[in-house]
Amino acid sequence: MSQKTHIPQTAPFRWEDVPVLAYKEDGGTHFKGITRQVLFDEGGKLGAQLRYFEIAPGGHSTLERHDHAHCVMVVRGAGRALVGKDIHELGTNDLVRVPPRTWHQFRATDVGPLGFLCLVSQERDKPQRPTEADLAALRDEQAVGSFIRT
Ligand code: MN
């Protein structure tokens, strides 16, 4: 991680010496068309990471929950997010709070990417994916059932 105090943008949504990484190190088929860039990884009293995720048209993040929270700002394009039982329409510069222990999933539209900044604690628990029982409970809400991708 760079310790530089200025990291210029080199192309739209690309930054000097910030690699474009796989969304999740362990791979999987529970997400589609998504990359990760770690913009800040700051220890000490801040103890936080700021990541930039970009979901390609038609793609989605993992449906998951965990004890840690996310603070998200959309900076490119549009899409939708499930947070708990609510599906939000997202536009550029919108903010999304993902509270602890809350199911969440982000989806791009079919016509353009969805890019967002995501602030997270450096020390955090591993995301949980839904069990069959969790999925059945989520699908009780018809709109949620048709939104989620697993
Ligand atoms: Mn998450």
PDB file of C-alpha atoms and ligand atoms in Angstrom:
ATOM      1  CA  MET A   1       0.000   0.000   0.000  1.00  0.00           C
ATOM      2  CA  SER A   2       1.358   3.372  -0.993  1.00  0.00           C
ATOM      3  CA  GLN A   3       2.388   5.769   1.771  1.00  0.00           C
ATOM      4  CA  LYS A   4       2.406   8.685  -0.655  1.00  0.00           C
ATOM      5  CA  THR A   5       0.408  11.728   0.346  1.00  0.00           C
ATOM      6  CA  HIS A   6      -0.965  12.353  -3.137  1.00  0.00           C
ATOM      7  CA  ILE A   7      -2.101   9.610  -5.478  1.00  0.00           C
ATOM      8  CA  PRO A   8      -3.195  11.084  -8.797  1.00  0.00           C
ATOM      9  CA  GLN A   9      -5.898   9.608 -10.962  1.00  0.00           C
ATOM     10  CA  THR A  10      -4.330   8.098 -14.104  1.00  0.00           C
ATOM     11  CA  ALA A  11      -7.524   7.329 -16.038  1.00  0.00           C
ATOM     12  CA  PRO A  12     -11.184   7.461 -15.074  1.00  0.00           C
ATOM     13  CA  PHE A  13     -11.545   5.433 -11.843  1.00  0.00           C
ATOM     14  CA  ARG A  14      -7.899   4.341 -11.917  1.00  0.00           C
ATOM     15  CA  TRP A  15      -5.168   5.687  -9.634  1.00  0.00           C
ATOM     16  CA  GLU A  16      -1.362   5.647  -9.724  1.00  0.00           C
ATOM     17  CA  ASP A  17       0.052   2.363  -8.379  1.00  0.00           C
ATOM     18  CA  VAL A  18      -3.368   1.176  -7.189  1.00  0.00           C
ATOM     19  CA  PRO A  19      -3.866  -2.288  -8.690  1.00  0.00           C
ATOM     20  CA  VAL A  20      -7.208  -3.502  -9.986  1.00  0.00           C
ATOM     21  CA  LEU A  21      -7.851  -6.662  -7.964  1.00  0.00           C
ATOM     22  CA  ALA A  22     -10.286  -9.522  -7.959  1.00  0.00           C
ATOM     23  CA  TYR A  23     -13.383  -8.689  -5.912  1.00  0.00           C
ATOM     24  CA  LYS A  24     -12.735 -11.587  -3.545  1.00  0.00           C
ATOM     25  CA  GLU A  25      -9.428 -13.378  -3.115  1.00  0.00           C
ATOM     26  CA  ASP A  26     -11.074 -16.789  -2.807  1.00  0.00           C
ATOM     27  CA  GLY A  27     -13.094 -16.449  -6.019  1.00  0.00           C
ATOM     28  CA  GLY A  28     -16.547 -17.980  -6.340  1.00  0.00           C
ATOM     29  CA  THR A  29     -19.639 -17.872  -8.469  1.00  0.00           C
ATOM     30  CA  HIS A  30     -21.772 -15.832  -6.056  1.00  0.00           C
ATOM     31  CA  PHE A  31     -20.729 -12.549  -7.688  1.00  0.00           C
ATOM     32  CA  LYS A  32     -20.358 -11.332 -11.263  1.00  0.00           C
ATOM     33  CA  GLY A  33     -18.308  -8.706 -13.096  1.00  0.00           C
ATOM     34  CA  ILE A  34     -16.797  -6.846 -10.158  1.00  0.00           C
ATOM     35  CA  THR A  35     -13.344  -5.454  -9.385  1.00  0.00           C
ATOM     36  CA  ARG A  36     -11.760  -4.004  -6.228  1.00  0.00           C
ATOM     37  CA  GLN A  37      -9.170  -1.282  -5.702  1.00  0.00           C
ATOM     38  CA  VAL A  38      -7.876  -0.473  -2.216  1.00  0.00           C
ATOM     39  CA  LEU A  39      -7.454   3.306  -2.209  1.00  0.00           C
ATOM     40  CA  PHE A  40      -6.524   3.722   1.459  1.00  0.00           C
ATOM     41  CA  ASP A  41      -5.455   1.158   4.054  1.00  0.00           C
ATOM     42  CA  GLU A  42      -4.763   3.238   7.102  1.00  0.00           C
ATOM     43  CA  GLY A  43      -3.851   1.818  10.497  1.00  0.00           C
ATOM     44  CA  GLY A  44      -3.439   3.630  13.767  1.00  0.00           C
ATOM     45  CA  LYS A  45      -6.452   5.356  15.202  1.00  0.00           C
ATOM     46  CA  LEU A  46      -8.258   5.430  11.852  1.00  0.00           C
ATOM     47  CA  GLY A  47      -8.051   1.666  11.319  1.00  0.00           C
ATOM     48  CA  ALA A  48     -10.009   1.779   8.080  1.00  0.00           C
ATOM     49  CA  GLN A  49      -9.873   0.908   4.409  1.00  0.00           C
ATOM     50  CA  LEU A  50     -11.479   2.833   1.590  1.00  0.00           C
ATOM     51  CA  ARG A  51     -12.073   0.614  -1.413  1.00  0.00           C
ATOM     52  CA  TYR A  52     -13.421   1.367  -4.883  1.00  0.00           C
ATOM     53  CA  PHE A  53     -15.580  -1.381  -6.317  1.00  0.00           C
ATOM     54  CA  GLU A  54     -16.829  -1.392  -9.858  1.00  0.00           C
ATOM     55  CA  ILE A  55     -19.590  -3.682 -11.051  1.00  0.00           C
ATOM     56  CA  ALA A  56     -19.854  -4.204 -14.812  1.00  0.00           C
ATOM     57  CA  PRO A  57     -23.224  -3.914 -16.566  1.00  0.00           C
ATOM     58  CA  GLY A  58     -25.407  -6.830 -15.505  1.00  0.00           C
ATOM     59  CA  GLY A  59     -23.081  -7.747 -12.639  1.00  0.00           C
ATOM     60  CA  HIS A  60     -23.577  -7.985  -8.892  1.00  0.00           C
ATOM     61  CA  SER A  61     -21.762  -8.258  -5.581  1.00  0.00           C
ATOM     62  CA  THR A  62     -22.146 -11.183  -3.208  1.00  0.00           C
ATOM     63  CA  LEU A  63     -25.335 -11.441  -1.162  1.00  0.00           C
ATOM     64  CA  GLU A  64     -23.865 -11.450   2.350  1.00  0.00           C
ATOM     65  CA  ARG A  65     -23.975 -10.150   5.897  1.00  0.00           C
ATOM     66  CA  HIS A  66     -21.433  -9.654   8.669  1.00  0.00           C
ATOM     67  CA  ASP A  67     -20.865  -7.933  12.009  1.00  0.00           C
ATOM     68  CA  HIS A  68     -19.004  -5.027  10.454  1.00  0.00           C
ATOM     69  CA  ALA A  69     -20.702  -2.085   8.761  1.00  0.00           C
ATOM     70  CA  HIS A  70     -20.146  -0.453   5.366  1.00  0.00           C
ATOM     71  CA  CYS A  71     -20.442   3.213   4.416  1.00  0.00           C
ATOM     72  CA  VAL A  72     -20.871   3.505   0.654  1.00  0.00           C
ATOM     73  CA  MET A  73     -20.891   6.380  -1.812  1.00  0.00           C
ATOM     74  CA  VAL A  74     -21.819   5.800  -5.440  1.00  0.00           C
ATOM     75  CA  VAL A  75     -19.362   7.657  -7.677  1.00  0.00           C
ATOM     76  CA  ARG A  76     -20.044   6.127 -11.094  1.00  0.00           C
ATOM     77  CA  GLY A  77     -23.226   5.198 -12.836  1.00  0.00           C
ATOM     78  CA  ALA A  78     -26.348   3.793 -11.304  1.00  0.00           C
ATOM     79  CA  GLY A  79     -27.749   0.567  -9.971  1.00  0.00           C
ATOM     80  CA  ARG A  80     -29.685  -0.896  -7.091  1.00  0.00           C
ATOM     81  CA  ALA A  81     -28.862  -2.190  -3.646  1.00  0.00           C
ATOM     82  CA  LEU A  82     -30.608  -4.535  -1.274  1.00  0.00           C
ATOM     83  CA  VAL A  83     -30.068  -3.490   2.352  1.00  0.00           C
ATOM     84  CA  GLY A  84     -32.054  -5.613   4.780  1.00  0.00           C
ATOM     85  CA  LYS A  85     -35.447  -5.947   3.102  1.00  0.00           C
ATOM     86  CA  ASP A  86     -35.239  -2.682   1.199  1.00  0.00           C
ATOM     87  CA  ILE A  87     -34.232  -2.325  -2.443  1.00  0.00           C
ATOM     88  CA  HIS A  88     -32.839   1.128  -3.172  1.00  0.00           C
ATOM     89  CA  GLU A  89     -32.442   2.766  -6.586  1.00  0.00           C
ATOM     90  CA  LEU A  90     -28.941   4.244  -6.627  1.00  0.00           C
ATOM     91  CA  GLY A  91     -27.679   7.223  -8.564  1.00  0.00           C
ATOM     92  CA  THR A  92     -24.262   8.858  -8.709  1.00  0.00           C
ATOM     93  CA  ASN A  93     -23.311  10.522  -5.395  1.00  0.00           C
ATOM     94  CA  ASP A  94     -25.963   8.660  -3.399  1.00  0.00           C
ATOM     95  CA  LEU A  95     -24.922   7.302  -0.024  1.00  0.00           C
ATOM     96  CA  VAL A  96     -25.757   3.840   1.336  1.00  0.00           C
ATOM     97  CA  ARG A  97     -25.401   2.653   4.931  1.00  0.00           C
ATOM     98  CA  VAL A  98     -25.084  -1.076   5.483  1.00  0.00           C
ATOM     99  CA  PRO A  99     -25.563  -1.649   9.226  1.00  0.00           C
ATOM    100  CA  PRO A 100     -24.045  -4.655  11.011  1.00  0.00           C
ATOM    101  CA  ARG A 101     -25.678  -8.089  10.488  1.00  0.00           C
ATOM    102  CA  THR A 102     -27.760  -6.843   7.536  1.00  0.00           C
ATOM    103  CA  TRP A 103     -28.134  -8.726   4.242  1.00  0.00           C
ATOM    104  CA  HIS A 104     -26.849  -6.656   1.330  1.00  0.00           C
ATOM    105  CA  GLN A 105     -26.175  -6.943  -2.378  1.00  0.00           C
ATOM    106  CA  PHE A 106     -25.319  -4.362  -5.043  1.00  0.00           C
ATOM    107  CA  ARG A 107     -26.298  -4.693  -8.693  1.00  0.00           C
ATOM    108  CA  ALA A 108     -25.333  -2.602 -11.724  1.00  0.00           C
ATOM    109  CA  THR A 109     -27.933  -1.840 -14.364  1.00  0.00           C
ATOM    110  CA  ASP A 110     -27.720  -3.775 -17.646  1.00  0.00           C
ATOM    111  CA  VAL A 111     -26.517  -0.697 -19.535  1.00  0.00           C
ATOM    112  CA  GLY A 112     -23.612   0.730 -17.542  1.00  0.00           C
ATOM    113  CA  PRO A 113     -21.229   0.139 -14.656  1.00  0.00           C
ATOM    114  CA  LEU A 114     -21.884   0.881 -10.998  1.00  0.00           C
ATOM    115  CA  GLY A 115     -18.838   2.246  -9.166  1.00  0.00           C
ATOM    116  CA  PHE A 116     -18.801   2.979  -5.460  1.00  0.00           C
ATOM    117  CA  LEU A 117     -16.477   3.833  -2.615  1.00  0.00           C
ATOM    118  CA  CYS A 118     -16.843   1.566   0.410  1.00  0.00           C
ATOM    119  CA  LEU A 119     -15.442   2.465   3.809  1.00  0.00           C
ATOM    120  CA  VAL A 120     -14.795  -0.458   6.120  1.00  0.00           C
ATOM    121  CA  SER A 121     -12.900  -1.236   9.322  1.00  0.00           C
ATOM    122  CA  GLN A 122      -9.472  -2.847   8.841  1.00  0.00           C
ATOM    123  CA  GLU A 123     -10.391  -5.417  11.483  1.00  0.00           C
ATOM    124  CA  ARG A 124     -13.520  -7.164  10.434  1.00  0.00           C
ATOM    125  CA  ASP A 125     -15.258 -10.516  10.437  1.00  0.00           C
ATOM    126  CA  LYS A 126     -15.604 -12.743   7.395  1.00  0.00           C
ATOM    127  CA  PRO A 127     -18.838 -12.281   5.423  1.00  0.00           C
ATOM    128  CA  GLN A 128     -21.527 -14.917   5.818  1.00  0.00           C
ATOM    129  CA  ARG A 129     -23.495 -16.151   2.830  1.00  0.00           C
ATOM    130  CA  PRO A 130     -27.129 -17.127   3.181  1.00  0.00           C
ATOM    131  CA  THR A 131     -28.176 -20.653   4.091  1.00  0.00           C
ATOM    132  CA  GLU A 132     -31.166 -22.225   2.337  1.00  0.00           C
ATOM    133  CA  ALA A 133     -33.285 -21.145   5.336  1.00  0.00           C
ATOM    134  CA  ASP A 134     -31.981 -17.572   5.061  1.00  0.00           C
ATOM    135  CA  LEU A 135     -32.804 -17.562   1.345  1.00  0.00           C
ATOM    136  CA  ALA A 136     -36.309 -18.852   2.010  1.00  0.00           C
ATOM    137  CA  ALA A 137     -36.839 -16.029   4.544  1.00  0.00           C
ATOM    138  CA  LEU A 138     -35.490 -13.434   2.105  1.00  0.00           C
ATOM    139  CA  ARG A 139     -37.781 -14.773  -0.637  1.00  0.00           C
ATOM    140  CA  ASP A 140     -40.836 -14.260   1.594  1.00  0.00           C
ATOM    141  CA  GLU A 141     -40.659 -10.728   0.276  1.00  0.00           C
ATOM    142  CA  GLN A 142     -41.398 -11.111  -3.444  1.00  0.00           C
ATOM    143  CA  ALA A 143     -39.411  -8.039  -4.524  1.00  0.00           C
ATOM    144  CA  VAL A 144     -36.399  -9.261  -2.584  1.00  0.00           C
ATOM    145  CA  GLY A 145     -36.758 -12.736  -4.070  1.00  0.00           C
ATOM    146  CA  SER A 146     -36.654 -11.396  -7.604  1.00  0.00           C
ATOM    147  CA  PHE A 147     -33.772  -9.007  -6.838  1.00  0.00           C
ATOM    148  CA  ILE A 148     -31.250 -11.317  -5.253  1.00  0.00           C
ATOM    149  CA  ARG A 149     -28.599 -13.235  -7.206  1.00  0.00           C
ATOM    150  CA  THR A 150     -26.902 -16.172  -5.501  1.00  0.00           C
TER     151      THR A 150
HETATM  152 MN    MN B   1     -20.289  -6.700   2.734  1.00  0.00          MN
END
